[in-house]
Structure formats: C-alpha cells, structure tokens
PDB file of C-alpha atoms in Angstrom:
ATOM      1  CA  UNK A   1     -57.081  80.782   0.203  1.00  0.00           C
ATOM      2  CA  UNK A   2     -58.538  84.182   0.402  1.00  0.00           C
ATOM      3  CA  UNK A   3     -59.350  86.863   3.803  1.00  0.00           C
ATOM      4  CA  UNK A   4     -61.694  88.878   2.985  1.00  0.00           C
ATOM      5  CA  UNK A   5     -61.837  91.752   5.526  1.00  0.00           C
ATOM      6  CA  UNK A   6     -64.807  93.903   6.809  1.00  0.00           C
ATOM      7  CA  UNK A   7     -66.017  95.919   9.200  1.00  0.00           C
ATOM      8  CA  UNK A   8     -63.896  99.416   8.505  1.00  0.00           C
ATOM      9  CA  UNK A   9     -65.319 102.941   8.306  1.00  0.00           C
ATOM     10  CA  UNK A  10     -65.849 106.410   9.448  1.00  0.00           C
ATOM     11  CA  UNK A  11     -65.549 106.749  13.126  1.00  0.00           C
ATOM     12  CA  UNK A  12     -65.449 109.868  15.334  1.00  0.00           C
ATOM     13  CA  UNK A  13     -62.870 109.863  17.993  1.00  0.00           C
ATOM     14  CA  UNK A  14     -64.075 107.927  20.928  1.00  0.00           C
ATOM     15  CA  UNK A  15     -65.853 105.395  19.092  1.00  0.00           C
ATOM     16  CA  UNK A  16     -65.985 101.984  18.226  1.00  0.00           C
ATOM     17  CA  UNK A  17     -65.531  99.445  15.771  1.00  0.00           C
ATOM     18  CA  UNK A  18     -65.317  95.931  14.556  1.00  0.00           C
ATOM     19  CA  UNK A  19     -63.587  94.824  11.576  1.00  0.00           C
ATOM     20  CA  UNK A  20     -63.695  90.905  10.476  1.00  0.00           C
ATOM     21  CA  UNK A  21     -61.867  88.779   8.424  1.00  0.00           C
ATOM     22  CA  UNK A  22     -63.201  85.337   7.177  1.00  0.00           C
ATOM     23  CA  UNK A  23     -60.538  82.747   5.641  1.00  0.00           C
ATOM     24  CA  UNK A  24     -62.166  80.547   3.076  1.00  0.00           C
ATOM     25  CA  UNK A  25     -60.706  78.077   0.441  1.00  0.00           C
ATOM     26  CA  UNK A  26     -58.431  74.785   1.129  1.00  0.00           C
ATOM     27  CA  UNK A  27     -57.852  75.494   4.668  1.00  0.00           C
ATOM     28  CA  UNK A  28     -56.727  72.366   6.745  1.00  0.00           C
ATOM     29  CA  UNK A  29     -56.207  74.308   9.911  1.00  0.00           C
ATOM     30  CA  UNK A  30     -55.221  78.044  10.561  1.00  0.00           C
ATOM     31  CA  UNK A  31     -52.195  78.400  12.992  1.00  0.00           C
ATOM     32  CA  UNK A  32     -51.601  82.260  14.270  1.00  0.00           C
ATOM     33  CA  UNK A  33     -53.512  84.889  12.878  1.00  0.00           C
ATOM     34  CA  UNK A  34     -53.085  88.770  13.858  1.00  0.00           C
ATOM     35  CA  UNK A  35     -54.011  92.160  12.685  1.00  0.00           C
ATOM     36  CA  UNK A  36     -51.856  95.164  11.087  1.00  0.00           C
ATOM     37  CA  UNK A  37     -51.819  98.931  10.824  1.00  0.00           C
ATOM     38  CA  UNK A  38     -50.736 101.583   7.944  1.00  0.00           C
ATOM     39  CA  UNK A  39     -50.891 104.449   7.962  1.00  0.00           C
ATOM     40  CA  UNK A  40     -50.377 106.963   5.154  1.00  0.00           C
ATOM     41  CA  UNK A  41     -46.564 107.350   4.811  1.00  0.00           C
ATOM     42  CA  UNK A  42     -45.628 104.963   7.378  1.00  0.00           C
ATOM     43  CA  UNK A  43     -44.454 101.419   7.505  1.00  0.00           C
ATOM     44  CA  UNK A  44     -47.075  98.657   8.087  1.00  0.00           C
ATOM     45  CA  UNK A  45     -46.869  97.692  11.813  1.00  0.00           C
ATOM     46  CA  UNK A  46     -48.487  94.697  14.246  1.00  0.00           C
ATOM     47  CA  UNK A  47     -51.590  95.605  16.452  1.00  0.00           C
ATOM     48  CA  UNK A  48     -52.607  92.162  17.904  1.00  0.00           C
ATOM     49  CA  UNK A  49     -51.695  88.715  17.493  1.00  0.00           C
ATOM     50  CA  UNK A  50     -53.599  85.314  18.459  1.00  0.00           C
ATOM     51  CA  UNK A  51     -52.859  81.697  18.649  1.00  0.00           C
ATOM     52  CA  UNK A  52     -55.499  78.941  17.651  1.00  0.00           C
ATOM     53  CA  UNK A  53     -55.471  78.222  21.142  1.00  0.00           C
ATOM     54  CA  UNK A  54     -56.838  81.941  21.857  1.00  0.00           C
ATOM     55  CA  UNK A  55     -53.338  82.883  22.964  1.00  0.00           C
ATOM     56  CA  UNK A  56     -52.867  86.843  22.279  1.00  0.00           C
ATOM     57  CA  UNK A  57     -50.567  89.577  21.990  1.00  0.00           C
ATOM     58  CA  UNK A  58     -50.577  93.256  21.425  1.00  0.00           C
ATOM     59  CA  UNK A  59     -48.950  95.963  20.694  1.00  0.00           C
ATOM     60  CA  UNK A  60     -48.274  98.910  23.517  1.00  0.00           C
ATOM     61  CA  UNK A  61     -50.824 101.707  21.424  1.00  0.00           C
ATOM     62  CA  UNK A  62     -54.072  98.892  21.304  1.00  0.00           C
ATOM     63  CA  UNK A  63     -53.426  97.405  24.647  1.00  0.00           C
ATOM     64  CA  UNK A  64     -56.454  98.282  26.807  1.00  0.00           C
ATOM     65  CA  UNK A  65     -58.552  98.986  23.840  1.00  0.00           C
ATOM     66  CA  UNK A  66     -58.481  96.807  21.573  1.00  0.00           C
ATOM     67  CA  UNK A  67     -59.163  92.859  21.571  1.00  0.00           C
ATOM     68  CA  UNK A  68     -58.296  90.190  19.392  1.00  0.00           C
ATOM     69  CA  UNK A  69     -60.391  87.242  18.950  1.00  0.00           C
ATOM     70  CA  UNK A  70     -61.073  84.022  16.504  1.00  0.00           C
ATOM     71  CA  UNK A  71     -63.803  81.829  15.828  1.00  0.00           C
ATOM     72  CA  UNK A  72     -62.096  78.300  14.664  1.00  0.00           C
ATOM     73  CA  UNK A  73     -65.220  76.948  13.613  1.00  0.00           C
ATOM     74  CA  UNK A  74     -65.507  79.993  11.212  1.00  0.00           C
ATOM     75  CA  UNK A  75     -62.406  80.237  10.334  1.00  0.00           C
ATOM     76  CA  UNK A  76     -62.857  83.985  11.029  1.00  0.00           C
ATOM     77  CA  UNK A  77     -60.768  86.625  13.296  1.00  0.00           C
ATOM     78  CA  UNK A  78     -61.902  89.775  14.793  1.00  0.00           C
ATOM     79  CA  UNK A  79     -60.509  93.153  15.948  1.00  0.00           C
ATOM     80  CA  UNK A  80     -62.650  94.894  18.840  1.00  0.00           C
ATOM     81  CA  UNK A  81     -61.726  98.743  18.776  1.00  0.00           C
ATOM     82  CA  UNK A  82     -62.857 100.644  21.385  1.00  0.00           C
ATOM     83  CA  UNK A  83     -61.677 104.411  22.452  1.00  0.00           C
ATOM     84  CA  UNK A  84     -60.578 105.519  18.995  1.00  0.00           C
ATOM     85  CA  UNK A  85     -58.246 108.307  18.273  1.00  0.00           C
ATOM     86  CA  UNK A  86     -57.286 110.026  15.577  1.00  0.00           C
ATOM     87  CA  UNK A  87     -54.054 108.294  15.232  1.00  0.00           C
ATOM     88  CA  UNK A  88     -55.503 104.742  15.308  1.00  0.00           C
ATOM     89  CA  UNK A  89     -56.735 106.008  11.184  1.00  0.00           C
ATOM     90  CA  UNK A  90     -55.212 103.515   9.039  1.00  0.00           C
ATOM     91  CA  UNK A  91     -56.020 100.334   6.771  1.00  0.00           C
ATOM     92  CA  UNK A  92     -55.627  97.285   8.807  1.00  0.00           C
ATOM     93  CA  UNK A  93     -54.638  94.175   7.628  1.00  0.00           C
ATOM     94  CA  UNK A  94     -55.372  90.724   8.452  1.00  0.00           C
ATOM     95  CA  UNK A  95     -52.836  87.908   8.220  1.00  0.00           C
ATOM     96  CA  UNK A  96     -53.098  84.539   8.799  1.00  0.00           C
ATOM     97  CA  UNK A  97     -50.920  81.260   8.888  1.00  0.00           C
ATOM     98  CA  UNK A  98     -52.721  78.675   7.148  1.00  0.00           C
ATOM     99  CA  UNK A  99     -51.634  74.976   6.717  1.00  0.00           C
ATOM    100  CA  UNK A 100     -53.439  74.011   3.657  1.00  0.00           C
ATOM    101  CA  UNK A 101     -54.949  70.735   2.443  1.00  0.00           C
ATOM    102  CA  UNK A 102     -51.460  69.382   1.031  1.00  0.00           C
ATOM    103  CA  UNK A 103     -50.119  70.314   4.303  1.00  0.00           C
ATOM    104  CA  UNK A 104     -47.889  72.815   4.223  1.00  0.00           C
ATOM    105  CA  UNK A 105     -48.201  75.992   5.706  1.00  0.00           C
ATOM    106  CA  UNK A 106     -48.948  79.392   3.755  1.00  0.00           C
ATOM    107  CA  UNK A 107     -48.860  82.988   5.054  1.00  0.00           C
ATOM    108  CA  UNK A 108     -52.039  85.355   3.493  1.00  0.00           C
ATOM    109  CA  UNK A 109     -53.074  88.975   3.679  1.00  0.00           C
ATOM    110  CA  UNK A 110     -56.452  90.946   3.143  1.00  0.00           C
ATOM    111  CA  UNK A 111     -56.923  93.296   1.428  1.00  0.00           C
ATOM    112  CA  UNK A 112     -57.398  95.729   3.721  1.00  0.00           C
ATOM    113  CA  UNK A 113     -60.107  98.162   5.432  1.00  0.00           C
ATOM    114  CA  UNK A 114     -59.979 101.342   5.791  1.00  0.00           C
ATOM    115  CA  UNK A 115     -60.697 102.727   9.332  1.00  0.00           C
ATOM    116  CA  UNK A 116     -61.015 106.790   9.775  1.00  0.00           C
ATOM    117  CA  UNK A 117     -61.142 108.458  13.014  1.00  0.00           C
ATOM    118  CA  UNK A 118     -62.494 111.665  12.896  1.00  0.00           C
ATOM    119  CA  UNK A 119     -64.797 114.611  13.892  1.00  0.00           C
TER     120      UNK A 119
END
C-alpha cells in the first residue's frame, strides 16, 4: 500500500490550501486516517483525525481552520487549510489504518508535503 500526498506549497500568510493523499494498492477497507505536522526541529505532532464514518478530531492550533475530510470511494483524504500563519510551515503527513486484503490491519505514512507560509 502506498499514500501518495499532494497539494503542498508556497503560501503567504492568510491563505489557503489543500493537500491530498490517495491510498492505492491491496486495500480491503481503510479504518482511521488523519494528518500530521513537523516542523524543522520539532517533534512530529497530530493536526486532524477522521473515522470512515466521517467522525473527526483536531488538534487546538487547526480547529476553526482547518477541515478534515475522506472520500471512501477514492480511497483518498483531504486537509482544507484556511487562515495560514507562519507557524502552520511544516511537512504534513498523512497516515492511514488500512486492513489489507489478507485482513489484517497495517498502519502507512506519506511521504510528506511541504507547506510554507510566508510573505
């Protein structure tokens, strides 16, 4: 199984963006799926969860501004940034639990896109 992320860039502050992450391979079903943060020098941190029922979660700095969302049929998950600061500059991750085709369940990363937030 692979994610292949997209979506990441150059933004200035105030901006938006909207990265993507398609799951392809032997995929049976895909459980939770969620999106991550690091930044230079720091640890890599959670910015939104969701369920395969559309259930979400997010952390206290993307609440507001930032939405999680899925498309089953795609097997794809997408992170809405809106209101970007300067701080939100990272690569983000995307992570999903997949059950594969022999059933058991797997836990992937992507590879990572760069977003920049700056003037």
């Amino acid at each position: 199984v692979q994610l292949v992320e997209s979506g990441g860039g150059l933004v200035q502050p105030g901006g938006s963006l909207r990265l993507s992450c398609a799951a392809s391979g032997s995929i049976f079903s895909i459980n939770a799926m969620a999106w991550y943060q690091q930044a230079p020098g720091k640890q890599r941190e959670l910015v939104a969860t969701i369920t395969s029922g559309g259930s979400t979660n997010y952390a206290d700095s993307a609440k507001g501004r930032f939405t999680i969302s899925r498309d089953n049929a795609k097997n794809t998950v997408y992170l809405q940034m809106n209101s970007l600061k300067p701080e939100d500059t990272a690569v983000y991750y995307c992570n999903a639990d997949v059950v594969e085709r022999d059933y058991f369940k797997y836990n992937y990363w992507g590879q990572g896109t760069q977003v920049t937030v700056s003037s």
